[in-house]
PQR file of N, CA, C, O and H, with PARSE charges and radii, in Angstrom:
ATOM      1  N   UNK A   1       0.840  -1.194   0.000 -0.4000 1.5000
ATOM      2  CA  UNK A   1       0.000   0.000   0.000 -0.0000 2.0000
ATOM      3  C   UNK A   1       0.879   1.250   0.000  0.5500 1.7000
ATOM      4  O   UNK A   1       1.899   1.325   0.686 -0.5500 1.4000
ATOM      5  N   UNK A   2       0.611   1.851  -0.490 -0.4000 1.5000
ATOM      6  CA  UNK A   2       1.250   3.976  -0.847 -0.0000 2.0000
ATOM      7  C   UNK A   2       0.950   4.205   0.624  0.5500 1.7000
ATOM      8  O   UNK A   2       0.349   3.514   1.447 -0.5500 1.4000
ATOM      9  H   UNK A   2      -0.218   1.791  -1.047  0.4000 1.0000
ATOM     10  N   UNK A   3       1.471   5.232   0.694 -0.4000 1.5000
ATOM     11  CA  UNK A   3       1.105   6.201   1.661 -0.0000 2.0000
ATOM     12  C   UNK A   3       0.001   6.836   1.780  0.5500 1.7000
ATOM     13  O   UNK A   3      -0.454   6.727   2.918 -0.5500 1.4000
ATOM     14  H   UNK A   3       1.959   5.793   0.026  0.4000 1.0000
ATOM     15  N   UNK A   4      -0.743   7.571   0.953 -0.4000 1.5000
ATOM     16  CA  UNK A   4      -1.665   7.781   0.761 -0.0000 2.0000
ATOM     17  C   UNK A   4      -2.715   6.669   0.935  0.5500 1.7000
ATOM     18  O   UNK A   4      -3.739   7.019   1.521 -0.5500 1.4000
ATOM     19  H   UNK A   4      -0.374   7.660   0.028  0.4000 1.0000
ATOM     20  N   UNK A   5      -2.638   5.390   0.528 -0.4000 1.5000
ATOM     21  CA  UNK A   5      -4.084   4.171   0.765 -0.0000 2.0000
ATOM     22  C   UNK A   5      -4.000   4.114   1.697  0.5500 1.7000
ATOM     23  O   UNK A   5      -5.105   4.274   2.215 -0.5500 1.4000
ATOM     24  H   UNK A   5      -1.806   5.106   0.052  0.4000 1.0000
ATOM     25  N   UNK A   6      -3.008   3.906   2.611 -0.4000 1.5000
ATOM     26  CA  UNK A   6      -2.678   4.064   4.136 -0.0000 2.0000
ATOM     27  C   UNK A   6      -3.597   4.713   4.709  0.5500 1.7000
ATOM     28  O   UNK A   6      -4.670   4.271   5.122 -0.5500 1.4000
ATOM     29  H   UNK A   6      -2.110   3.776   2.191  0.4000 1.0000
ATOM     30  N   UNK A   7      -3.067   6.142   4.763 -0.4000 1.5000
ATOM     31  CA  UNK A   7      -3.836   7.021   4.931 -0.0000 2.0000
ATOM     32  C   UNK A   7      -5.495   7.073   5.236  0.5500 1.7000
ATOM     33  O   UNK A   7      -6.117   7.200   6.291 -0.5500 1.4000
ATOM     34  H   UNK A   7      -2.196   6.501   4.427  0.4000 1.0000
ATOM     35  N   UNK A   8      -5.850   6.947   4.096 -0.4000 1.5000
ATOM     36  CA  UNK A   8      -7.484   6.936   3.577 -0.0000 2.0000
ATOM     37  C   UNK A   8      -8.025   5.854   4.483  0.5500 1.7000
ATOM     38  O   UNK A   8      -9.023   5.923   5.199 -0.5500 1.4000
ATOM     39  H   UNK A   8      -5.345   6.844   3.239  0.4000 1.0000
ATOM     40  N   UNK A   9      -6.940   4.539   4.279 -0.4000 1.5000
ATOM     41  CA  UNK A   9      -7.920   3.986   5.209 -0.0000 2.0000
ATOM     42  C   UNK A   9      -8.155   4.278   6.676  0.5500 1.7000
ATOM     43  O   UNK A   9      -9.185   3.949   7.265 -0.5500 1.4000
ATOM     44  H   UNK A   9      -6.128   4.483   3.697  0.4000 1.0000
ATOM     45  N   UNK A  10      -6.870   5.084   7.375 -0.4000 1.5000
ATOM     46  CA  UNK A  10      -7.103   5.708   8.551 -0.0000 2.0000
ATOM     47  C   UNK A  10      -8.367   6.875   8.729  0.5500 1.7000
ATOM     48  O   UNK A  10      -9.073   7.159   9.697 -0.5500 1.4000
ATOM     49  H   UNK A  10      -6.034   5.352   6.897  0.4000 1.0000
ATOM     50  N   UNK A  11      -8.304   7.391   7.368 -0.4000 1.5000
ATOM     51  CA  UNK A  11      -9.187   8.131   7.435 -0.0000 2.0000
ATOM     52  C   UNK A  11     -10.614   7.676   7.561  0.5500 1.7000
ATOM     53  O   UNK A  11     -11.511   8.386   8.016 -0.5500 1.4000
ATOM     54  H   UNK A  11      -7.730   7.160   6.582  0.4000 1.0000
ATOM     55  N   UNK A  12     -10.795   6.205   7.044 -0.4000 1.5000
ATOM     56  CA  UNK A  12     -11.847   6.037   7.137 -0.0000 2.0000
ATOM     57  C   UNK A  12     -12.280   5.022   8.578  0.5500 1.7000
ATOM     58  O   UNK A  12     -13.397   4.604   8.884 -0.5500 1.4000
ATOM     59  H   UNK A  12     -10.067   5.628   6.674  0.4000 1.0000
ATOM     60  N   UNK A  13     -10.995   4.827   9.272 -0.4000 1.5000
ATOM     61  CA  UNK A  13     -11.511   4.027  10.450 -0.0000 2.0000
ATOM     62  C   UNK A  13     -12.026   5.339  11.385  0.5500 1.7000
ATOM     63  O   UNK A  13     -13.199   5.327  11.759 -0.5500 1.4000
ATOM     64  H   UNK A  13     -10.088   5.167   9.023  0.4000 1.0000
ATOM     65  N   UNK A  14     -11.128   6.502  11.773 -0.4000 1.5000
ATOM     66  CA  UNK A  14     -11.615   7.701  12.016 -0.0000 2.0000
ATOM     67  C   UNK A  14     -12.701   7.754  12.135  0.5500 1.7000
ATOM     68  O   UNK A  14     -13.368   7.644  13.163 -0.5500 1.4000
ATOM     69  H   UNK A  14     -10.176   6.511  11.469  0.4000 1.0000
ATOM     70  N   UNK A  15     -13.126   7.994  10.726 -0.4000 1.5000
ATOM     71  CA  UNK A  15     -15.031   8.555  10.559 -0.0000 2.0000
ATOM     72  C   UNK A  15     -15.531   7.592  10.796  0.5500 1.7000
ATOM     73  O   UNK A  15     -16.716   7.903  10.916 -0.5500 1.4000
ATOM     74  H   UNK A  15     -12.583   8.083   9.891  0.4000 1.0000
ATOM     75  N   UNK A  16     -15.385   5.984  11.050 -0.4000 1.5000
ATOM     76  CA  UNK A  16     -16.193   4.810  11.404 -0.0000 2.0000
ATOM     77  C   UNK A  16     -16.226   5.198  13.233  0.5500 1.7000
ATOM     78  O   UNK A  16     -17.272   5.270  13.877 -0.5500 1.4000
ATOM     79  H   UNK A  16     -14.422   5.731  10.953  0.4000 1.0000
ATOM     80  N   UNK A  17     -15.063   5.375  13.715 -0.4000 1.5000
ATOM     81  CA  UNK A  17     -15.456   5.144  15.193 -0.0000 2.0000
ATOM     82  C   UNK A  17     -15.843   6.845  15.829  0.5500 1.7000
ATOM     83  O   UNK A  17     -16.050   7.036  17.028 -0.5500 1.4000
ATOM     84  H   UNK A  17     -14.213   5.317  13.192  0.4000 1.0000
ATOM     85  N   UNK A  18     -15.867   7.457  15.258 -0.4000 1.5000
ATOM     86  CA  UNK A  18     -16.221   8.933  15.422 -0.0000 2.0000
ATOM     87  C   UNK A  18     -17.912   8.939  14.942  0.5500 1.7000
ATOM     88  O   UNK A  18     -18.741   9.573  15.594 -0.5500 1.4000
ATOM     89  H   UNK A  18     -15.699   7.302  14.285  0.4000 1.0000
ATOM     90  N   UNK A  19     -18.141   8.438  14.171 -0.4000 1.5000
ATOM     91  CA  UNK A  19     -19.662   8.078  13.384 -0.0000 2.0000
ATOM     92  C   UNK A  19     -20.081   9.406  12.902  0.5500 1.7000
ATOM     93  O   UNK A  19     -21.156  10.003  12.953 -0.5500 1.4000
ATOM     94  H   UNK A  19     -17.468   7.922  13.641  0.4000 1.0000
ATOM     95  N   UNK A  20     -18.519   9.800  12.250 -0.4000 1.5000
ATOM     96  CA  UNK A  20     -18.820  11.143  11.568 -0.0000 2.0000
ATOM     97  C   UNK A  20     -17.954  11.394   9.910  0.5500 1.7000
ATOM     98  O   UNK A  20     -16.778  11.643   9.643 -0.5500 1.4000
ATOM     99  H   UNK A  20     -17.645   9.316  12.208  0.4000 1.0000
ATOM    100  N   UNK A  21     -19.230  11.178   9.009 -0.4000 1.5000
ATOM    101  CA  UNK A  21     -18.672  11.057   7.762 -0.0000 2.0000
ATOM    102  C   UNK A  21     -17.742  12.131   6.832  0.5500 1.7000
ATOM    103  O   UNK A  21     -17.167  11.901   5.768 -0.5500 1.4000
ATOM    104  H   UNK A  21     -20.185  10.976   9.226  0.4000 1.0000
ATOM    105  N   UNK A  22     -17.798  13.284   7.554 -0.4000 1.5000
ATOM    106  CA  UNK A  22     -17.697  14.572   7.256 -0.0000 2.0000
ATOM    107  C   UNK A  22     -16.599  14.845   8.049  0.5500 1.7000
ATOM    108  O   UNK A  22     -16.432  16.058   8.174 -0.5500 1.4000
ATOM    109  H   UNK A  22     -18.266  13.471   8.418  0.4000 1.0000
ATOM    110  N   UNK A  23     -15.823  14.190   8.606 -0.4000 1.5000
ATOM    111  CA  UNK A  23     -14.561  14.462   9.829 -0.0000 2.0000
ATOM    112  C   UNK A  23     -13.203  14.347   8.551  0.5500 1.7000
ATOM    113  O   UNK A  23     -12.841  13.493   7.741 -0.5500 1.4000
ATOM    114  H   UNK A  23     -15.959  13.205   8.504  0.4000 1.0000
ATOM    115  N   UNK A  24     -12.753  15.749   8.951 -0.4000 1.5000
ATOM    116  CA  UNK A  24     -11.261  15.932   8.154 -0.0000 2.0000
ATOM    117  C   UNK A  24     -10.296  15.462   9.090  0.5500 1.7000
ATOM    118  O   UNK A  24     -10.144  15.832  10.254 -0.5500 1.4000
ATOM    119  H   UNK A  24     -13.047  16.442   9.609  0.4000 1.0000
ATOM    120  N   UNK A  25      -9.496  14.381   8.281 -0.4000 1.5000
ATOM    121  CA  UNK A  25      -8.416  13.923   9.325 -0.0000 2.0000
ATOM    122  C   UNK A  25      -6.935  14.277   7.878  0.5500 1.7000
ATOM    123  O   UNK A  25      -6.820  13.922   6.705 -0.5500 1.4000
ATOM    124  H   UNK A  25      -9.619  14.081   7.336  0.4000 1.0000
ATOM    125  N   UNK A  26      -6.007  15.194   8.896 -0.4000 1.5000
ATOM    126  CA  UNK A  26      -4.719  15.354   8.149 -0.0000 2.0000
ATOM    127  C   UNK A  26      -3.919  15.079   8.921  0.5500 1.7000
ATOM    128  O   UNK A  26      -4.320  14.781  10.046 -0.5500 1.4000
ATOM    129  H   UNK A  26      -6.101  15.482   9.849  0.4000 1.0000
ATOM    130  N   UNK A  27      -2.504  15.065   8.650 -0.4000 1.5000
ATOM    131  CA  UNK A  27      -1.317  14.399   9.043 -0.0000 2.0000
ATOM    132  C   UNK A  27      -0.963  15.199  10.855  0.5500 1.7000
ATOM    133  O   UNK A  27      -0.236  14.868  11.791 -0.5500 1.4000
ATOM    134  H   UNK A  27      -2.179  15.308   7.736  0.4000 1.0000
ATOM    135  N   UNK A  28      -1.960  16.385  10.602 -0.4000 1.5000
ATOM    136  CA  UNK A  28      -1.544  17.120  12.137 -0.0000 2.0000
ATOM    137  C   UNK A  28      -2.781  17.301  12.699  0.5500 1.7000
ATOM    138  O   UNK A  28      -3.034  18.359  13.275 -0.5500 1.4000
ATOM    139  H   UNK A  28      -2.551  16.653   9.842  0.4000 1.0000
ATOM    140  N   UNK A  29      -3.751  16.242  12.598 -0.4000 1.5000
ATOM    141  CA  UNK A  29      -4.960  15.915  13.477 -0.0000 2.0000
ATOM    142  C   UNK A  29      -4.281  15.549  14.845  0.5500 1.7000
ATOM    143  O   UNK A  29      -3.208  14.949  14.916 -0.5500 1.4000
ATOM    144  H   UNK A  29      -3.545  15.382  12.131  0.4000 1.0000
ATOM    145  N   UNK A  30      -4.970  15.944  15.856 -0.4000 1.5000
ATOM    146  CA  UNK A  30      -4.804  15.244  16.817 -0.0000 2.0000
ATOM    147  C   UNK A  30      -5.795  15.129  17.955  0.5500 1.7000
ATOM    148  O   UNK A  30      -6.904  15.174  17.422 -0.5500 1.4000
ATOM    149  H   UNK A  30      -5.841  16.432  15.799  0.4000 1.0000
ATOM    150  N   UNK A  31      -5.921  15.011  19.163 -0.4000 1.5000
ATOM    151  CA  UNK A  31      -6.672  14.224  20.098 -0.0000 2.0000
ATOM    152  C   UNK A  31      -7.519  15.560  20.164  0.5500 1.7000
ATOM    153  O   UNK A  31      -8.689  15.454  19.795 -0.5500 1.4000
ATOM    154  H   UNK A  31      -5.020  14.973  19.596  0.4000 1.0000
ATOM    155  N   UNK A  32      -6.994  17.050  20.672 -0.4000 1.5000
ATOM    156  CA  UNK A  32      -7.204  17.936  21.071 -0.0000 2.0000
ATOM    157  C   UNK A  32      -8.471  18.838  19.705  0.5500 1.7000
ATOM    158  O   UNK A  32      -9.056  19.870  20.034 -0.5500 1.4000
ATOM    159  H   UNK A  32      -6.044  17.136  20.972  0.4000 1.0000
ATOM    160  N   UNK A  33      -8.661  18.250  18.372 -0.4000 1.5000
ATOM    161  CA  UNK A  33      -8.757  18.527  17.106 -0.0000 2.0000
ATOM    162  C   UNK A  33     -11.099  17.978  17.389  0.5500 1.7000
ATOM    163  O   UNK A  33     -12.147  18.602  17.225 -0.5500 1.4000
ATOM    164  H   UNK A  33      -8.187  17.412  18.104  0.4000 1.0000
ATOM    165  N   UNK A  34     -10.854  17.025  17.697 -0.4000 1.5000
ATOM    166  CA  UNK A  34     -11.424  15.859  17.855 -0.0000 2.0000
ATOM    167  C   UNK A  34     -12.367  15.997  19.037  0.5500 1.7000
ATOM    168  O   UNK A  34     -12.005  15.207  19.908 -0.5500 1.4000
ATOM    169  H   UNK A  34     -10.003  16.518  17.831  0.4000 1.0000
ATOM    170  N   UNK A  35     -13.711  16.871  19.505 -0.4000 1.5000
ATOM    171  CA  UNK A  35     -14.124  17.042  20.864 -0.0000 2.0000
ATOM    172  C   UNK A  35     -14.638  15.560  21.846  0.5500 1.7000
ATOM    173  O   UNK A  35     -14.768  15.358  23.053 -0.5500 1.4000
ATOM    174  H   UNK A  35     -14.006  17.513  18.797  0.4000 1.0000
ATOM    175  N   UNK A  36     -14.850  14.635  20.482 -0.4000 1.5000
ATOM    176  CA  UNK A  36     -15.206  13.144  21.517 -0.0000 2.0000
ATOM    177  C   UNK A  36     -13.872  12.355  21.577  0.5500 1.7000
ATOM    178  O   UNK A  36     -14.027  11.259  22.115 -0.5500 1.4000
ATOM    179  H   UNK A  36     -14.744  14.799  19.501  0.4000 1.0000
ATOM    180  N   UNK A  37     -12.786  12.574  21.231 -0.4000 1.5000
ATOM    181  CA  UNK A  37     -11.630  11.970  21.103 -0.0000 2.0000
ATOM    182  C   UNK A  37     -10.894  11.283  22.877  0.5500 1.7000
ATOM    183  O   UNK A  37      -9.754  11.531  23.269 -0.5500 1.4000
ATOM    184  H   UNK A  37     -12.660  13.465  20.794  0.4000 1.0000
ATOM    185  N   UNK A  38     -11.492  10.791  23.321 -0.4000 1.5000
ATOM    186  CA  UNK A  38     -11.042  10.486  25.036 -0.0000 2.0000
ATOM    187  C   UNK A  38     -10.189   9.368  24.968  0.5500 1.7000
ATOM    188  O   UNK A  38     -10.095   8.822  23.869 -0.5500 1.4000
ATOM    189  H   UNK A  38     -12.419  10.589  23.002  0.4000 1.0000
ATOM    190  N   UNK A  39      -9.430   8.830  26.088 -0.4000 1.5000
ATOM    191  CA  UNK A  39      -8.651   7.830  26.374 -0.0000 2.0000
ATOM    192  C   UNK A  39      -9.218   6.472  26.113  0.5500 1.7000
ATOM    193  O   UNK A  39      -8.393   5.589  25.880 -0.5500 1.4000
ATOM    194  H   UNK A  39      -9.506   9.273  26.981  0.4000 1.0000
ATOM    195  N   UNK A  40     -10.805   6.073  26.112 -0.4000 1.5000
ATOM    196  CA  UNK A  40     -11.412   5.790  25.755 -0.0000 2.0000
ATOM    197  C   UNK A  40     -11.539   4.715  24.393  0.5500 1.7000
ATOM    198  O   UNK A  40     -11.548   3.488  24.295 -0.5500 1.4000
ATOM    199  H   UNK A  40     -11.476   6.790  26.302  0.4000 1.0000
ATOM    200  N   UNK A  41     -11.653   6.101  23.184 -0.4000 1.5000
ATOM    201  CA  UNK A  41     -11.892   6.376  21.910 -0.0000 2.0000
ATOM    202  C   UNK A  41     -10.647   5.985  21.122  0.5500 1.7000
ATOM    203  O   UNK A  41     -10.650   5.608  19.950 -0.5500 1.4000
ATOM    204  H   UNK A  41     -11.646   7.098  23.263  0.4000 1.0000
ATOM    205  N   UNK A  42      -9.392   6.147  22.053 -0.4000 1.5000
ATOM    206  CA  UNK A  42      -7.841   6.768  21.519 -0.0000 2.0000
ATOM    207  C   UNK A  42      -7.862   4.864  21.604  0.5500 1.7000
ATOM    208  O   UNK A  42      -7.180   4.333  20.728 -0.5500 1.4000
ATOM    209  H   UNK A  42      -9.390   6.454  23.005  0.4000 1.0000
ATOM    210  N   UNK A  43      -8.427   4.119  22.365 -0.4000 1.5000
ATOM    211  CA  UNK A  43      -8.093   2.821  22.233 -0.0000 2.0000
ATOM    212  C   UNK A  43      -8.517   2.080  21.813  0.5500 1.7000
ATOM    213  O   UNK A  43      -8.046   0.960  21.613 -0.5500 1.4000
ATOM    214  H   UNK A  43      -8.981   4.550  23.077  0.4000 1.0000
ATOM    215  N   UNK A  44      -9.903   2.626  21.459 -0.4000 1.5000
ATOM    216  CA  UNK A  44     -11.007   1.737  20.199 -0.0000 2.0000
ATOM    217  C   UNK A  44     -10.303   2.290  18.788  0.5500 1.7000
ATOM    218  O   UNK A  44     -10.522   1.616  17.781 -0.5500 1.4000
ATOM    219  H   UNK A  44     -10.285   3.536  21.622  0.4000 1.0000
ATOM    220  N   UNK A  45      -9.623   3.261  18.686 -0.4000 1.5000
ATOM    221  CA  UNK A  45      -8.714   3.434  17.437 -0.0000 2.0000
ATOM    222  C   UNK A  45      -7.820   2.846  17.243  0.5500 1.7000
ATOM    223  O   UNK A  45      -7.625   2.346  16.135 -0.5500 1.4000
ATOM    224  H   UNK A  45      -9.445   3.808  19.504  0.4000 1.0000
ATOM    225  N   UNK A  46      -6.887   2.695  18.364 -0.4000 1.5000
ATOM    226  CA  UNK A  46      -5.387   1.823  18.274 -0.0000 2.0000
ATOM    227  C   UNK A  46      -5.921   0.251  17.954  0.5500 1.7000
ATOM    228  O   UNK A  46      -5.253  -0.343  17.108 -0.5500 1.4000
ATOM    229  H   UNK A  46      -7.046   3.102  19.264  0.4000 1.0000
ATOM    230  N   UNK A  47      -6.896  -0.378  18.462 -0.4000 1.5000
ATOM    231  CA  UNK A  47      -7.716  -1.752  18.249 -0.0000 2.0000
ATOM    232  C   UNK A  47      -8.072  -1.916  16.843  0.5500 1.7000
ATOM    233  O   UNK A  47      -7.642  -2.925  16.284 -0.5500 1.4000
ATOM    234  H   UNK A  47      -7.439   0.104  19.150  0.4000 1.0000
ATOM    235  N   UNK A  48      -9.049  -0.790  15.929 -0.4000 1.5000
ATOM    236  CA  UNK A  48      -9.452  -0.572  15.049 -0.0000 2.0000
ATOM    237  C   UNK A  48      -8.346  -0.649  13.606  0.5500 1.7000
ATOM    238  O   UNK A  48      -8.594  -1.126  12.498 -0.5500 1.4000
ATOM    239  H   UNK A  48      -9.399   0.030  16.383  0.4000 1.0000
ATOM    240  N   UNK A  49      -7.407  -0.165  13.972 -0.4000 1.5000
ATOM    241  CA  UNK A  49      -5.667  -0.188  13.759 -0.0000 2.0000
ATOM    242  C   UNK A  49      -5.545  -1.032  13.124  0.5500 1.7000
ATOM    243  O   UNK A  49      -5.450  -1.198  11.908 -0.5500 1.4000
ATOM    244  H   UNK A  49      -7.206   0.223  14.872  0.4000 1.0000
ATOM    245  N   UNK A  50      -5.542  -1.787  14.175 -0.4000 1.5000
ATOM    246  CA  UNK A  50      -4.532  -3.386  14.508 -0.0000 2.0000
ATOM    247  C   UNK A  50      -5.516  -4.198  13.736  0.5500 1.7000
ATOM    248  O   UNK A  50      -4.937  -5.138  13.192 -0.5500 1.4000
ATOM    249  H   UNK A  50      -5.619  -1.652  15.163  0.4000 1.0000
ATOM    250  N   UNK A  51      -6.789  -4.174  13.494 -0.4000 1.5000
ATOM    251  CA  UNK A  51      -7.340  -5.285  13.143 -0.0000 2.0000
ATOM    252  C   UNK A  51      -7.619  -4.531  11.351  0.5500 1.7000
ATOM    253  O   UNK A  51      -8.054  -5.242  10.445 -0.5500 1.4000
ATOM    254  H   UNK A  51      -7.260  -3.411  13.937  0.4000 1.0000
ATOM    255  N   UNK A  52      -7.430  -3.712  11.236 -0.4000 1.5000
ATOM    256  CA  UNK A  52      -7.169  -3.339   9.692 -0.0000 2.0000
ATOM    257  C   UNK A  52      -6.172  -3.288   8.974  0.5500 1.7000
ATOM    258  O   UNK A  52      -6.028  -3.175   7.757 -0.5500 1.4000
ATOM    259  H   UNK A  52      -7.077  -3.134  11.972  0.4000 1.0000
ATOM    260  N   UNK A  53      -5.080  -3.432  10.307 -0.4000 1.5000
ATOM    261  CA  UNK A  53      -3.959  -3.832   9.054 -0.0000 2.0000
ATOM    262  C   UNK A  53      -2.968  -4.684   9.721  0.5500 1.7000
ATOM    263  O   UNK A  53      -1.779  -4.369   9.662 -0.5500 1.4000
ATOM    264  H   UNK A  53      -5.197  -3.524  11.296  0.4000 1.0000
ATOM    265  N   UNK A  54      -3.405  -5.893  10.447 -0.4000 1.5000
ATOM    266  CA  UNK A  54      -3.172  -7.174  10.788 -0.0000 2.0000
ATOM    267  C   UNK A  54      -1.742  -6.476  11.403  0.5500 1.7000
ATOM    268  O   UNK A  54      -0.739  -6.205  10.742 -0.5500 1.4000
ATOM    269  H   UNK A  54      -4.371  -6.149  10.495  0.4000 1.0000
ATOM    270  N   UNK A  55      -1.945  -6.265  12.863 -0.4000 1.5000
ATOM    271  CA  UNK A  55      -0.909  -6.034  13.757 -0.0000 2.0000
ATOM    272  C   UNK A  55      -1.176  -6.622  14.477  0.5500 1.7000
ATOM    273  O   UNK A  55      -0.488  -6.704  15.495 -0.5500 1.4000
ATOM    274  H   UNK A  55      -2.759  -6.486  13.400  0.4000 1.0000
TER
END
C-alpha cells in the first residue's frame, strides 16, 4: 500500500469510530482537534488499527 491508501484507510476508520462522515483527518490531526476523542476512543482506534492492518 502507498502512503496515501494508508492514509485513507485511517481516514476512514476515524469517521467509522467517530460516526462522523464529514470528519477531516490530516497528518496534524490530533486528540485535542477531535471534541469526543477520550482515552477511551484513543483505544477503540489503536484496536481498530490493529485489526485493519493485521498487527
Amino acid at each position: 500500500m502507498s502512503r496515501e491508501e494508508v492514509f485513507e484507510e485511517v481516514r476512514k476508520i476515524f469517521r467509522d469510530n467517530f460516526d462522523d462522515e464529514e470528519l477531516v483527518i490530516v497528518d496534524e490531526t490530533n486528540s485535542k482537534d477531535i471534541e469526543d476523542w477520550d482515552s477511551i476512543e484513543h483505544i477503540n482506534l489503536v484496536i481498530a488499527m490493529e485489526k485493519r492492518f493485521g498487527l
